[in-house]
Coordinates of C-alpha atoms in Angstrom, one line a residue:
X6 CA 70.9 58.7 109.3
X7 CA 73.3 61.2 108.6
X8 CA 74.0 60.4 105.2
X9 CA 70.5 60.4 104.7
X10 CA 69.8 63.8 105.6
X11 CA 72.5 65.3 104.0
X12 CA 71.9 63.8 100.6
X13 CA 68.1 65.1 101.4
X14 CA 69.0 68.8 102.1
X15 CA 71.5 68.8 98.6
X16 CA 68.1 67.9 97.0
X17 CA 65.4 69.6 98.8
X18 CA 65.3 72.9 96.6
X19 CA 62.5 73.8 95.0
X20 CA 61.7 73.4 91.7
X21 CA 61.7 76.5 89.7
X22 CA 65.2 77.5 91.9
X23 CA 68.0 78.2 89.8
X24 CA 70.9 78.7 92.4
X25 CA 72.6 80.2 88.7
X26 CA 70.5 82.9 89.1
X27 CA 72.4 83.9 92.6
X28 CA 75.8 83.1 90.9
X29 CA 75.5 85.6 88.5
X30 CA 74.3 87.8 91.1
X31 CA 77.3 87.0 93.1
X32 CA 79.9 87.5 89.9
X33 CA 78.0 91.5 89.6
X34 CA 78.4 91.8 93.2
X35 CA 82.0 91.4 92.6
X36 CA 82.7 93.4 90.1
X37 CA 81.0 96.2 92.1
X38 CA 82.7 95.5 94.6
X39 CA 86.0 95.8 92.4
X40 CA 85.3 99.2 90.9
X41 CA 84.5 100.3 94.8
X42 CA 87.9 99.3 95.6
X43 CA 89.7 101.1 92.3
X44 CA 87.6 104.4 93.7
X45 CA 89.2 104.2 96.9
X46 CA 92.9 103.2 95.5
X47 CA 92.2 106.5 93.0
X48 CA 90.8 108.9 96.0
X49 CA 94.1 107.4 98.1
X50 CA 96.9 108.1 95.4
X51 CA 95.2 111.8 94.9
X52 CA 95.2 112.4 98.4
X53 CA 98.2 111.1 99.4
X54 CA 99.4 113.6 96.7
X55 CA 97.8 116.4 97.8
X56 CA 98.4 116.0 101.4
X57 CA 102.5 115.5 101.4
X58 CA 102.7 119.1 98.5
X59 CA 100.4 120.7 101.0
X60 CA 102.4 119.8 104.1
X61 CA 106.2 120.4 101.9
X62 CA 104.8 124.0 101.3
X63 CA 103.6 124.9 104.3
X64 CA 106.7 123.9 105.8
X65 CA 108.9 125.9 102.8
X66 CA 106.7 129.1 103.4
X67 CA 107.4 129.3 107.1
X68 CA 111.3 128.6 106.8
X69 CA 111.2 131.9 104.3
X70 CA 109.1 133.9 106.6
X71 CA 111.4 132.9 109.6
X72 CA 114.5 134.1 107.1
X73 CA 112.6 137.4 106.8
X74 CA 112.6 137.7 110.5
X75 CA 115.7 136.8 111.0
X76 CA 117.0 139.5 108.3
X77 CA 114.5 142.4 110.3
X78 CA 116.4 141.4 113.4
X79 CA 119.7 141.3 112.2
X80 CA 118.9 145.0 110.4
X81 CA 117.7 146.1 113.6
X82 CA 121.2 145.2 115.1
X83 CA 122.7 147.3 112.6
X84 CA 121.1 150.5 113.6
X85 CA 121.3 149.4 117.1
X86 CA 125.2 148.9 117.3
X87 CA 126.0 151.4 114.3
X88 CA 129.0 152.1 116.4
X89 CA 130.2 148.9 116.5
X90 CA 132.0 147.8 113.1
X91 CA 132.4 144.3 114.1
X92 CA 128.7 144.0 114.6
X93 CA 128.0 145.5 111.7
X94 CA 130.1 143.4 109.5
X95 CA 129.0 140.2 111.3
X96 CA 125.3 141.2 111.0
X97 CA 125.8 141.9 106.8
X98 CA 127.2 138.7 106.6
X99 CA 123.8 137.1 108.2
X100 CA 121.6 138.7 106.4
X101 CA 123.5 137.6 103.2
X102 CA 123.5 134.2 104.8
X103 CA 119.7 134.6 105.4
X104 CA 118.6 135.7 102.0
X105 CA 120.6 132.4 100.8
X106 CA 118.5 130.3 102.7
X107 CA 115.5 132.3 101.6
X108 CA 116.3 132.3 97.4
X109 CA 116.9 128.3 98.0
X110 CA 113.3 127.5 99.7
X111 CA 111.4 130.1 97.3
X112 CA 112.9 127.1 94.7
X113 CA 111.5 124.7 96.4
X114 CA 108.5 126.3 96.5
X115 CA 108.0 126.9 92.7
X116 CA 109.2 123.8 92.3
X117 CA 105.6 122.5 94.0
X118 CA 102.2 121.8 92.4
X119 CA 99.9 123.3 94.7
X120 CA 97.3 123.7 91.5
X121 CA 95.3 120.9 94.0
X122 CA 94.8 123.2 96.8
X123 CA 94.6 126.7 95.9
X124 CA 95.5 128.3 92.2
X125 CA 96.2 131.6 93.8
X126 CA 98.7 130.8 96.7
X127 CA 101.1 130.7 93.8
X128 CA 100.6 134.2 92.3
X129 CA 100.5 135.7 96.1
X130 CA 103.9 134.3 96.8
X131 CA 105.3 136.2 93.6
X132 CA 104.2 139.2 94.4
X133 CA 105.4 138.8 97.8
X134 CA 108.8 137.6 96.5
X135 CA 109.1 141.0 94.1
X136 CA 108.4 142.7 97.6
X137 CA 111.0 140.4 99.5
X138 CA 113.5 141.2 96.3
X139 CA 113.0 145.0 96.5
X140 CA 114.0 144.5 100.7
X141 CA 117.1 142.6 99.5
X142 CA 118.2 144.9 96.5
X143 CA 118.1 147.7 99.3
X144 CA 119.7 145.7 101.5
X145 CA 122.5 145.2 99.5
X146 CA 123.0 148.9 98.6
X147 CA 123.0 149.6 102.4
X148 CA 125.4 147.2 102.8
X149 CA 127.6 148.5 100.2
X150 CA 128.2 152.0 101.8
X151 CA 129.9 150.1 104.7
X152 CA 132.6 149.1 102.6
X153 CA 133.5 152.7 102.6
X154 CA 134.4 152.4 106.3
X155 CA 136.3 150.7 108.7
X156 CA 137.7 151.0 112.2
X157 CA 140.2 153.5 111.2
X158 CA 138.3 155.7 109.6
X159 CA 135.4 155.3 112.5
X160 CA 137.8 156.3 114.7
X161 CA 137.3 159.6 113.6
X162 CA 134.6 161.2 115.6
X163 CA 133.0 163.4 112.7
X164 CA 133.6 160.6 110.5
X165 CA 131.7 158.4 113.2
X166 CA 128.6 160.7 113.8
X167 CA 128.1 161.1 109.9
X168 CA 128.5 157.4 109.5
X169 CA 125.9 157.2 112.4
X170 CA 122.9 159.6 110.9
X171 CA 123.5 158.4 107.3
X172 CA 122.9 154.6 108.7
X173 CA 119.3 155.8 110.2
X174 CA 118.6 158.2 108.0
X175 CA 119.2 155.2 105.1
X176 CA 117.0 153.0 107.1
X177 CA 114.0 155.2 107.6
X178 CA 113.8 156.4 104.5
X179 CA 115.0 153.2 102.6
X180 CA 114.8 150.0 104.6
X181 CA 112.3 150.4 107.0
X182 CA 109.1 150.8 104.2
X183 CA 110.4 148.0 102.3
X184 CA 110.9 145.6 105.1
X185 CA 107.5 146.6 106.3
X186 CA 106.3 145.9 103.3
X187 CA 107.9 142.4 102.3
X188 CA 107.4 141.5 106.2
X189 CA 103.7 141.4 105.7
X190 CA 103.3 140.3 101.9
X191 CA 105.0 137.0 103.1
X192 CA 103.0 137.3 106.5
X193 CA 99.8 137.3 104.1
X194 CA 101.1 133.9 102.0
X195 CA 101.7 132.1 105.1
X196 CA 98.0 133.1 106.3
X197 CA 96.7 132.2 102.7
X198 CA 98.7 128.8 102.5
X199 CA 97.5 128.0 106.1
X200 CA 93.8 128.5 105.4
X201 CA 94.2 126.7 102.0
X202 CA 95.7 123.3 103.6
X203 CA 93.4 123.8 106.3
X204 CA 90.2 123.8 103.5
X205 CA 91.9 120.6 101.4
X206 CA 92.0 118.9 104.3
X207 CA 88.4 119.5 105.2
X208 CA 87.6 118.5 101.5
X209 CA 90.2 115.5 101.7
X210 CA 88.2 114.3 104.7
X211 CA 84.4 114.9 102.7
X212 CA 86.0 113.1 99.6
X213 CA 86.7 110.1 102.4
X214 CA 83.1 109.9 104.4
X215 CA 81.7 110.3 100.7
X216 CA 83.5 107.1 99.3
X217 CA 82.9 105.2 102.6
X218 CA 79.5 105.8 102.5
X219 CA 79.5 105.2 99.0
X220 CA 80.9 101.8 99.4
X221 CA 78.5 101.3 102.2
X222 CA 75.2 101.9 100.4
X223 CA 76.5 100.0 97.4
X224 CA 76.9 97.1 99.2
X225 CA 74.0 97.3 101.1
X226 CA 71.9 97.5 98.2
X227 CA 73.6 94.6 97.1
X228 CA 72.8 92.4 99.8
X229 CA 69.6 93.3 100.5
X230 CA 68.8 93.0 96.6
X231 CA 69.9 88.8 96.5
X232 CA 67.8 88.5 99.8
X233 CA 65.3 90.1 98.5
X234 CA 65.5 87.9 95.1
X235 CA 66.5 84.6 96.8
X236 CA 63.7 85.2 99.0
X237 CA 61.0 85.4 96.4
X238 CA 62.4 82.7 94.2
X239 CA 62.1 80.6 96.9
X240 CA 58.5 81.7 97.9
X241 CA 57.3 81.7 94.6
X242 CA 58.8 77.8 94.2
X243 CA 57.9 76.7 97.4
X244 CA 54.2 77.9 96.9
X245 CA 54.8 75.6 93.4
X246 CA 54.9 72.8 95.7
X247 CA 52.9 73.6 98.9
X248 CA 49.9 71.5 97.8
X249 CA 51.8 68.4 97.3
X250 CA 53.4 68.9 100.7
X251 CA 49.7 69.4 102.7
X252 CA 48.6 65.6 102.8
X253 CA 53.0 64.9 104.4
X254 CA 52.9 67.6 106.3
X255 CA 49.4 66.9 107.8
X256 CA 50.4 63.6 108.4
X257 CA 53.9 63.7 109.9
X258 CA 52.0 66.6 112.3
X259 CA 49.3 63.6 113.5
X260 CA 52.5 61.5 113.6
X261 CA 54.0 64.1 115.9
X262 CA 51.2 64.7 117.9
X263 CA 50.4 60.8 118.3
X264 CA 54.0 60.6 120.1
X265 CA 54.1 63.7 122.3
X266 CA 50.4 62.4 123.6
X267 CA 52.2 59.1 124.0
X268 CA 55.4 60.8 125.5
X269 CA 52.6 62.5 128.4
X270 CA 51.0 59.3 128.8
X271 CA 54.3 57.6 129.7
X272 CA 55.8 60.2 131.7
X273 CA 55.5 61.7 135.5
X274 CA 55.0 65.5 135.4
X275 CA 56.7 66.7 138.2
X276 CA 60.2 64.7 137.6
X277 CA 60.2 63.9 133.9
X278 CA 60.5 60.4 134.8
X279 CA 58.9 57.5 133.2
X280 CA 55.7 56.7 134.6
X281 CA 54.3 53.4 135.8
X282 CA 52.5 52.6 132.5
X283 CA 55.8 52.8 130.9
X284 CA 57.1 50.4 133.2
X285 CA 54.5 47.8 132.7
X286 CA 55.0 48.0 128.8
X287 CA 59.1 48.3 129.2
X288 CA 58.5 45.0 131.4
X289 CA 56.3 43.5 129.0
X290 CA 58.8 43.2 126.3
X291 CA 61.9 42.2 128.4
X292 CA 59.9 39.5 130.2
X293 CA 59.9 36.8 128.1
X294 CA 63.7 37.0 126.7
X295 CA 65.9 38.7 129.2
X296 CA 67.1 38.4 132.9
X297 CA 66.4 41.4 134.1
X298 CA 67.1 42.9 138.1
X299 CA 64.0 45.5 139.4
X300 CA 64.2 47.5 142.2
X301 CA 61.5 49.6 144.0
X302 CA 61.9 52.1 147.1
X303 CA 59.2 53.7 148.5
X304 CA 60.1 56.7 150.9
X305 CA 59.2 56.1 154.6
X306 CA 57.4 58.9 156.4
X307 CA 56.9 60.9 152.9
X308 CA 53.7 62.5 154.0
X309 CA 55.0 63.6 157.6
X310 CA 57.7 65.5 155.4
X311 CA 54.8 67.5 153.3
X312 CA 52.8 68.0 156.4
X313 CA 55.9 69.6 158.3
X314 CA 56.9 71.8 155.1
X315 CA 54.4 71.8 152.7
X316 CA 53.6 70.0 149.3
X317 CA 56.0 72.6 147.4
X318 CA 58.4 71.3 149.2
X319 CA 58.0 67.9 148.9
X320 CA 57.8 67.9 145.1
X321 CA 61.1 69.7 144.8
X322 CA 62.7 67.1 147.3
X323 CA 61.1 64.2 144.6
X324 CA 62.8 66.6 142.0
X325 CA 65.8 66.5 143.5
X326 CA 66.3 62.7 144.2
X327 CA 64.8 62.5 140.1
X328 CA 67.5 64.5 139.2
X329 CA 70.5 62.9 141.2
X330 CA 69.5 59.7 140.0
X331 CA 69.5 59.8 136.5
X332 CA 73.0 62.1 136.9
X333 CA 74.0 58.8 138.5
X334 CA 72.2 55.7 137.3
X335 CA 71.1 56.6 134.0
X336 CA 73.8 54.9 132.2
X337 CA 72.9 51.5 134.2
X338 CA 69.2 51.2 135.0
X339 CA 66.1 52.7 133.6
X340 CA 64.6 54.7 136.2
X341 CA 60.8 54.8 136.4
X342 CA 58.9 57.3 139.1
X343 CA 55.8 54.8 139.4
X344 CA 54.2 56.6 142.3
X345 CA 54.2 60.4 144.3
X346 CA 57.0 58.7 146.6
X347 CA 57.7 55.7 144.7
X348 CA 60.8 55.2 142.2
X349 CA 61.8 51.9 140.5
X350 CA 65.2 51.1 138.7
X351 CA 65.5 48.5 135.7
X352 CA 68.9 47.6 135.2
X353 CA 69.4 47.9 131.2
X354 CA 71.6 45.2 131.0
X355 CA 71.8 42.3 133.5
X356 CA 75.5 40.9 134.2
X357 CA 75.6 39.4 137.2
X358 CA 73.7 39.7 140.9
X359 CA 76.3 40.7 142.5
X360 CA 77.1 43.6 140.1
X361 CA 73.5 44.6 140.2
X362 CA 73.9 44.1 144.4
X363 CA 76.7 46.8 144.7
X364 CA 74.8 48.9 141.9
X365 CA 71.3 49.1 144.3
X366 CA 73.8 49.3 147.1
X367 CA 75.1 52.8 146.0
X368 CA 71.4 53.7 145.1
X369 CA 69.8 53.0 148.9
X370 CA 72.7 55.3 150.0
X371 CA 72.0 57.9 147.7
X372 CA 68.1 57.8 148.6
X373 CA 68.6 57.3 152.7
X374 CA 71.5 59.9 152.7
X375 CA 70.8 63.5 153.2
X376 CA 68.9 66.0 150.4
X377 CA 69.5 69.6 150.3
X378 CA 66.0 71.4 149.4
X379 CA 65.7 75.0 149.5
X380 CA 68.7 75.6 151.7
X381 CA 67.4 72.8 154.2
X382 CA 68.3 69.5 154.6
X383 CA 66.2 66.5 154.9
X384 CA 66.9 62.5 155.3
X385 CA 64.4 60.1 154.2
X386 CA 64.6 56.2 154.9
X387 CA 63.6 54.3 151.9
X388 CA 61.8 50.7 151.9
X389 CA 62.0 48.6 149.0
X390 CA 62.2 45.1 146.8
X391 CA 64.9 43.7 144.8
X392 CA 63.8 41.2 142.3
X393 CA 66.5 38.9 140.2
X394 CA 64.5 38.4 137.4
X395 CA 65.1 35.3 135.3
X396 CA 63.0 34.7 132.0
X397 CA 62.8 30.9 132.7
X398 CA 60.2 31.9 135.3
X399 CA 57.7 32.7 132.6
X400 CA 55.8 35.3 134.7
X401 CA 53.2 37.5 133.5
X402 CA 52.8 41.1 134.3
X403 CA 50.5 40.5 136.8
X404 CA 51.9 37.8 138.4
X405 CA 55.3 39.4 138.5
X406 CA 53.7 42.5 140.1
X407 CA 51.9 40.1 142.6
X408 CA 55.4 39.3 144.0
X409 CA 56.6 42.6 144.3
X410 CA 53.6 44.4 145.8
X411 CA 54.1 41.7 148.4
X412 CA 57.5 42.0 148.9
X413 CA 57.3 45.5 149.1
X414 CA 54.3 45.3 152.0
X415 CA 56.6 43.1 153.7
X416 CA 59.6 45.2 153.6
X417 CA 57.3 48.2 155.4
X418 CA 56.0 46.6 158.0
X419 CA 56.8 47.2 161.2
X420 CA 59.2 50.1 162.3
X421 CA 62.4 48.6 160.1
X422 CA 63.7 49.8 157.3
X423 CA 64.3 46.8 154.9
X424 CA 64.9 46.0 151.5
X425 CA 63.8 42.5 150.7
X426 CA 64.7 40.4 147.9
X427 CA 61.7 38.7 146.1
X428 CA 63.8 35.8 145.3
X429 CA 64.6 35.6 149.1
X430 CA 61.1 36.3 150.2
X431 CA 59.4 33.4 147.9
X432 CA 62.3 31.1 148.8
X433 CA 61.1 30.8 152.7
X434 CA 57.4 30.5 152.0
X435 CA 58.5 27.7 149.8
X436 CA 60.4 25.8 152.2
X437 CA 57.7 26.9 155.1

């Protein structure tokens, strides 16, 4: 059956459905897809560009302002201690030391294509450096008239105060613009280089969302456009063969119907158990080739337990023992609910009685023993027949019912709880 229906669904398209078509589609759908991905690998590279030059000169254009500070502070120290020669040589040497440092990353710097983020960061930095120069060139001449003196020749108290005034007078009128004016020329690069970075980053990020959502539209387009195709090549070639289909289709759906009326014919409502008419046309078949064991139980007192707690209750205690007993029989008997409180096992296959014995054993115990219903529990005594049926007897349906409606009448009467045998039953009358 498998095979069958696999074969049928490799077969079952349409005519006038190419799957080619959708092929084709696929192969564009790729290719789309490709130049999707070369857009992203492009935007990466170019970003990933952009984003390390942007971070190298921030970093380069910080180091030189902190140089310049360093310098101002170490000229400060200068006119501070202008008494103190050891200072003063020690500071000279820094700021030589300083400006170094500085010359080195303003290489760096240059050597950086920043054309990516701003054109102009480049031209403000020179013009800054020209400043930063004309601090240093001073510098260096202020430097210069130190050499003239030492200790020795600061010992000399006129020589010391003239040394003194000449070092602030040289500063305020020499060092002191400059530096101001280098200080914030470089002050006004590091501002422009920060806002710059910040704005390619902003525009890093749009170039991102816009290929993301580029990629995302083309692919949705792309989907939706082979739904939208498969979906009308398969309408338009289904509609091709809609009339053929009508007469099958009307008649598999009689079919259908035909065997869900049969299905409700044959089956109990309440438990989804056969029904009695089942039973007679199961038995009918079996009668005249197999042995066979039957075994009705009819519940004792059923009606005292829907008196003392309602109908509702009593069908969801018939539920209940429905349930349980095709959980645990099913595999072994057919199970039949013939009446409101009447249930009937067939076994399926007979093997021996005293296999079937034990079997309808374990199914009194499960019907006498105690049912949880709605958080209560109730115990019912059952009543019932056993019948080891042999096909040699040749019975017919009503003669086979005949014996069990009387065994059954027998096995109620009175205040006992019995399960006869029919065998056992017909067996006494016989030798009465």
């Amino acid at each position: 059956m498998k095979t069958f229906r696999s074969h049928k669904q490799k077969t079952t398209e349409p005519e006038g459905f190419n799957p080619r078509v959708y092929q084709i589609i696929g192969s564009v759908f790729a290719v789309l897809s490709l130049l999707n991905l070369a857009v992203v690998i492009f935007a990466f590279n170019r970003t990933g560009y952009g984003l390390y030059h942007a971070e190298d000169a921030v970093a380069h254009v910080a180091q030189i302002e902190q140089c310049l500070q360093s310098t101002n502070e170490s000229v400060l120290n200068i006119v501070v201690h202008k008494n103190n020669y050891q200072t003063i040589e020690k500071e000279v040497q820094e700021i030589h030391d300083e400006f170094i440092a500085l010359n080195e990353e303003a290489e760096a710097l240059r050597a950086i294509d920043l054309s990516s983020i701003d054109n102009t960061i480049m031209s403000d930095f020179e013009s800054a450096m020209i400043k930063v120069n004309a601090y240093h060139q001073a510098l260096l001449a202020y430097s210069d008239m130190f050499k003239e003196y030492d200790e020795n020749s600061l010992a000399d108290k006129e020589k010391l105060n003239y040394f003194m005034n000449m070092i602030e007078s040289k500063y305020g009128t020499d060092i002191e613009p400059l530096k101001d004016d280098a200080t914030s020329a470089m002050s006004a690069v590091v501002k422009h280089q920060n806002e710059s970075t910040y704005t390619f980053y902003v525009k890093i990020a749009q170039e991102f969302l816009f290929v993301i959502v580029f990629m995302l539209v083309t692919m949705s387009v792309g989907l939706n456009s082979i739904h939208f195709m498969k979906n009308n090549a398969r309408r338009d070639a289904a509609e091709i063969q809609q009339k053929k289909k009508d007469a099958l289709e009307t008649a598999q759906e009689a079919s259908h119907l035909r065997r869900k009326a049969v299905a409700i014919a044959y089956t109990n409502v309440l438990t989804g158990l056969k029904n009695r008419y089942a039973l007679e046309e199961d038995l009918q078949k079996r009668l005249k080739t197999d042995d066979m064991t039957v075994a009705i139980f009819n519940f004792d007192n059923f009606n005292e337990l829907n008196e003392n707690y309602g109908r509702n209750f009593g069908d969801n205690f018939l539920i209940t023992i429905a349930d349980t007993a095709k959980e645990s029989f099913s595999d072994v008997f057919d199970i039949y609910h013939t009446d409101a409180d009447e249930f009937c096992f067939v076994m399926k296959k007979f093997g021996s009685q005293m296999e079937a014995d034990s079997k309808i054993t374990q199914i009194v115990e499960m019907l006498s023993g105690p049912v949880e219903v709605s958080k209560l529990k109730v115990q019912l005594h059952v009543s019932g027949c056993i019948y080891h049926y042999q096909a040699s007897e040749r019975l017919d349906m009503n003669s086979l019912f005949v014996k069990i409606d009387r065994t059954m009448k027998e096995a109620k009467r009175g205040d006992e709880h019995r399960i006869l045998e029919v065998n056992s039953l017909y067996s006494r009358n016989v030798s009465q």
